[in-house]
């Protein structure tokens, strides 16, 4: 995959992740790994479960891509996520402040 096409796919993934999950799911394959919880397994269901947990914990969560670098078919992104903490995730307490992750 050319670098521009790879970057476009990653951009689509992040832009749709918390707006239209099924569009984001179409961007990943069966070997997808959630590096926030590598024990969760692989694939599209892992992404769906992670996003569901994030939406429950941070209902207004948004992601902003700060940097994107591509080489061949590999793309690295640096993202900043922001949202209001209203639920419980990973044994974190619920205290309502705005958090960046």
PDB file of C-alpha atoms in Angstrom:
ATOM      1  CA  UNK A   1       0.000   0.000   0.000  1.00  0.00           C
ATOM      2  CA  UNK A   2       1.448   3.392  -0.927  1.00  0.00           C
ATOM      3  CA  UNK A   3       2.250   5.734   1.965  1.00  0.00           C
ATOM      4  CA  UNK A   4      -0.483   8.232   1.060  1.00  0.00           C
ATOM      5  CA  UNK A   5      -3.104   5.466   0.939  1.00  0.00           C
ATOM      6  CA  UNK A   6      -1.933   4.083   4.286  1.00  0.00           C
ATOM      7  CA  UNK A   7      -2.122   7.533   5.887  1.00  0.00           C
ATOM      8  CA  UNK A   8      -5.585   8.109   4.404  1.00  0.00           C
ATOM      9  CA  UNK A   9      -6.797   4.816   5.898  1.00  0.00           C
ATOM     10  CA  UNK A  10      -5.436   5.695   9.359  1.00  0.00           C
ATOM     11  CA  UNK A  11      -6.956   9.180   9.128  1.00  0.00           C
ATOM     12  CA  UNK A  12     -10.337   7.649   8.235  1.00  0.00           C
ATOM     13  CA  UNK A  13     -10.024   5.212  11.154  1.00  0.00           C
ATOM     14  CA  UNK A  14      -9.391   7.934  13.732  1.00  0.00           C
ATOM     15  CA  UNK A  15     -11.917  10.375  12.286  1.00  0.00           C
ATOM     16  CA  UNK A  16     -14.715   7.783  12.427  1.00  0.00           C
ATOM     17  CA  UNK A  17     -13.732   5.897  15.600  1.00  0.00           C
ATOM     18  CA  UNK A  18     -16.051   7.739  17.996  1.00  0.00           C
ATOM     19  CA  UNK A  19     -18.560   8.993  15.395  1.00  0.00           C
ATOM     20  CA  UNK A  20     -19.271   5.946  13.225  1.00  0.00           C
ATOM     21  CA  UNK A  21     -17.688   2.867  14.778  1.00  0.00           C
ATOM     22  CA  UNK A  22     -18.657   0.518  11.958  1.00  0.00           C
ATOM     23  CA  UNK A  23     -16.812   2.701   9.434  1.00  0.00           C
ATOM     24  CA  UNK A  24     -13.720   2.546  11.663  1.00  0.00           C
ATOM     25  CA  UNK A  25     -14.106  -1.230  12.060  1.00  0.00           C
ATOM     26  CA  UNK A  26     -13.952  -1.569   8.275  1.00  0.00           C
ATOM     27  CA  UNK A  27     -10.426  -0.083   8.407  1.00  0.00           C
ATOM     28  CA  UNK A  28      -8.976  -2.899  10.523  1.00  0.00           C
ATOM     29  CA  UNK A  29      -8.321  -6.573   9.931  1.00  0.00           C
ATOM     30  CA  UNK A  30      -8.731  -9.768  11.896  1.00  0.00           C
ATOM     31  CA  UNK A  31      -5.265  -9.379  13.414  1.00  0.00           C
ATOM     32  CA  UNK A  32      -6.046  -5.987  15.031  1.00  0.00           C
ATOM     33  CA  UNK A  33      -4.518  -5.696  18.526  1.00  0.00           C
ATOM     34  CA  UNK A  34      -5.667  -3.162  21.108  1.00  0.00           C
ATOM     35  CA  UNK A  35      -2.338  -2.137  22.619  1.00  0.00           C
ATOM     36  CA  UNK A  36      -4.178  -0.702  25.633  1.00  0.00           C
ATOM     37  CA  UNK A  37      -5.050  -4.317  26.539  1.00  0.00           C
ATOM     38  CA  UNK A  38      -3.052  -6.841  24.538  1.00  0.00           C
ATOM     39  CA  UNK A  39      -4.677  -9.683  26.534  1.00  0.00           C
ATOM     40  CA  UNK A  40      -8.075  -8.783  25.058  1.00  0.00           C
ATOM     41  CA  UNK A  41      -7.423 -10.808  21.920  1.00  0.00           C
ATOM     42  CA  UNK A  42      -7.483  -9.790  18.288  1.00  0.00           C
ATOM     43  CA  UNK A  43      -9.942  -8.528  15.749  1.00  0.00           C
ATOM     44  CA  UNK A  44     -12.894  -6.244  15.226  1.00  0.00           C
ATOM     45  CA  UNK A  45     -14.774  -7.304  18.371  1.00  0.00           C
ATOM     46  CA  UNK A  46     -11.808  -6.169  20.470  1.00  0.00           C
ATOM     47  CA  UNK A  47     -12.098  -2.690  18.956  1.00  0.00           C
ATOM     48  CA  UNK A  48     -15.867  -2.624  19.471  1.00  0.00           C
ATOM     49  CA  UNK A  49     -15.464  -3.571  23.155  1.00  0.00           C
ATOM     50  CA  UNK A  50     -12.750  -0.960  23.733  1.00  0.00           C
ATOM     51  CA  UNK A  51     -14.763   1.834  22.130  1.00  0.00           C
ATOM     52  CA  UNK A  52     -17.882   0.819  24.095  1.00  0.00           C
ATOM     53  CA  UNK A  53     -15.896   1.036  27.347  1.00  0.00           C
ATOM     54  CA  UNK A  54     -14.429   4.400  26.347  1.00  0.00           C
ATOM     55  CA  UNK A  55     -17.865   5.798  25.449  1.00  0.00           C
ATOM     56  CA  UNK A  56     -19.276   4.642  28.780  1.00  0.00           C
ATOM     57  CA  UNK A  57     -16.392   6.179  30.712  1.00  0.00           C
ATOM     58  CA  UNK A  58     -15.852   9.303  28.582  1.00  0.00           C
ATOM     59  CA  UNK A  59     -19.144   9.979  26.730  1.00  0.00           C
ATOM     60  CA  UNK A  60     -17.771  13.118  25.055  1.00  0.00           C
ATOM     61  CA  UNK A  61     -14.389  11.592  24.151  1.00  0.00           C
ATOM     62  CA  UNK A  62     -12.624  13.075  21.117  1.00  0.00           C
ATOM     63  CA  UNK A  63      -9.329  12.246  19.455  1.00  0.00           C
ATOM     64  CA  UNK A  64      -7.055  14.715  17.704  1.00  0.00           C
ATOM     65  CA  UNK A  65      -4.166  13.544  15.531  1.00  0.00           C
ATOM     66  CA  UNK A  66      -1.077  15.571  16.432  1.00  0.00           C
ATOM     67  CA  UNK A  67       1.417  13.835  14.120  1.00  0.00           C
ATOM     68  CA  UNK A  68       1.323  11.149  11.456  1.00  0.00           C
ATOM     69  CA  UNK A  69       4.374   9.557   9.861  1.00  0.00           C
ATOM     70  CA  UNK A  70       4.250   6.924   7.137  1.00  0.00           C
ATOM     71  CA  UNK A  71       6.919   4.691   5.701  1.00  0.00           C
ATOM     72  CA  UNK A  72       5.794   2.063   3.244  1.00  0.00           C
ATOM     73  CA  UNK A  73       2.616   0.475   4.624  1.00  0.00           C
ATOM     74  CA  UNK A  74       3.378   1.433   8.240  1.00  0.00           C
ATOM     75  CA  UNK A  75       1.821   4.495   9.810  1.00  0.00           C
ATOM     76  CA  UNK A  76       2.615   5.901  13.233  1.00  0.00           C
ATOM     77  CA  UNK A  77       0.303   8.441  14.821  1.00  0.00           C
ATOM     78  CA  UNK A  78       0.548  10.567  17.923  1.00  0.00           C
ATOM     79  CA  UNK A  79      -2.922  11.347  19.171  1.00  0.00           C
ATOM     80  CA  UNK A  80      -4.391  13.272  22.062  1.00  0.00           C
ATOM     81  CA  UNK A  81      -7.708  12.210  23.502  1.00  0.00           C
ATOM     82  CA  UNK A  82      -9.920  14.398  25.663  1.00  0.00           C
ATOM     83  CA  UNK A  83     -13.155  13.741  27.497  1.00  0.00           C
ATOM     84  CA  UNK A  84     -15.071  14.062  30.724  1.00  0.00           C
ATOM     85  CA  UNK A  85     -14.607  11.093  33.050  1.00  0.00           C
ATOM     86  CA  UNK A  86     -18.112   9.980  34.074  1.00  0.00           C
ATOM     87  CA  UNK A  87     -17.829   6.211  34.417  1.00  0.00           C
ATOM     88  CA  UNK A  88     -15.512   3.489  35.617  1.00  0.00           C
ATOM     89  CA  UNK A  89     -12.821   1.946  33.425  1.00  0.00           C
ATOM     90  CA  UNK A  90      -9.775  -0.033  34.506  1.00  0.00           C
ATOM     91  CA  UNK A  91     -10.670   0.448  38.190  1.00  0.00           C
ATOM     92  CA  UNK A  92     -10.312   4.240  37.913  1.00  0.00           C
ATOM     93  CA  UNK A  93     -12.652   6.174  40.167  1.00  0.00           C
ATOM     94  CA  UNK A  94     -15.396   8.358  38.785  1.00  0.00           C
ATOM     95  CA  UNK A  95     -14.798  11.953  39.719  1.00  0.00           C
ATOM     96  CA  UNK A  96     -15.999  13.898  36.691  1.00  0.00           C
ATOM     97  CA  UNK A  97     -12.958  16.004  35.745  1.00  0.00           C
ATOM     98  CA  UNK A  98     -11.973  16.603  32.174  1.00  0.00           C
ATOM     99  CA  UNK A  99      -9.030  14.357  31.319  1.00  0.00           C
ATOM    100  CA  UNK A 100      -6.552  14.011  28.494  1.00  0.00           C
ATOM    101  CA  UNK A 101      -5.167  10.602  27.725  1.00  0.00           C
TER     102      UNK A 101
END
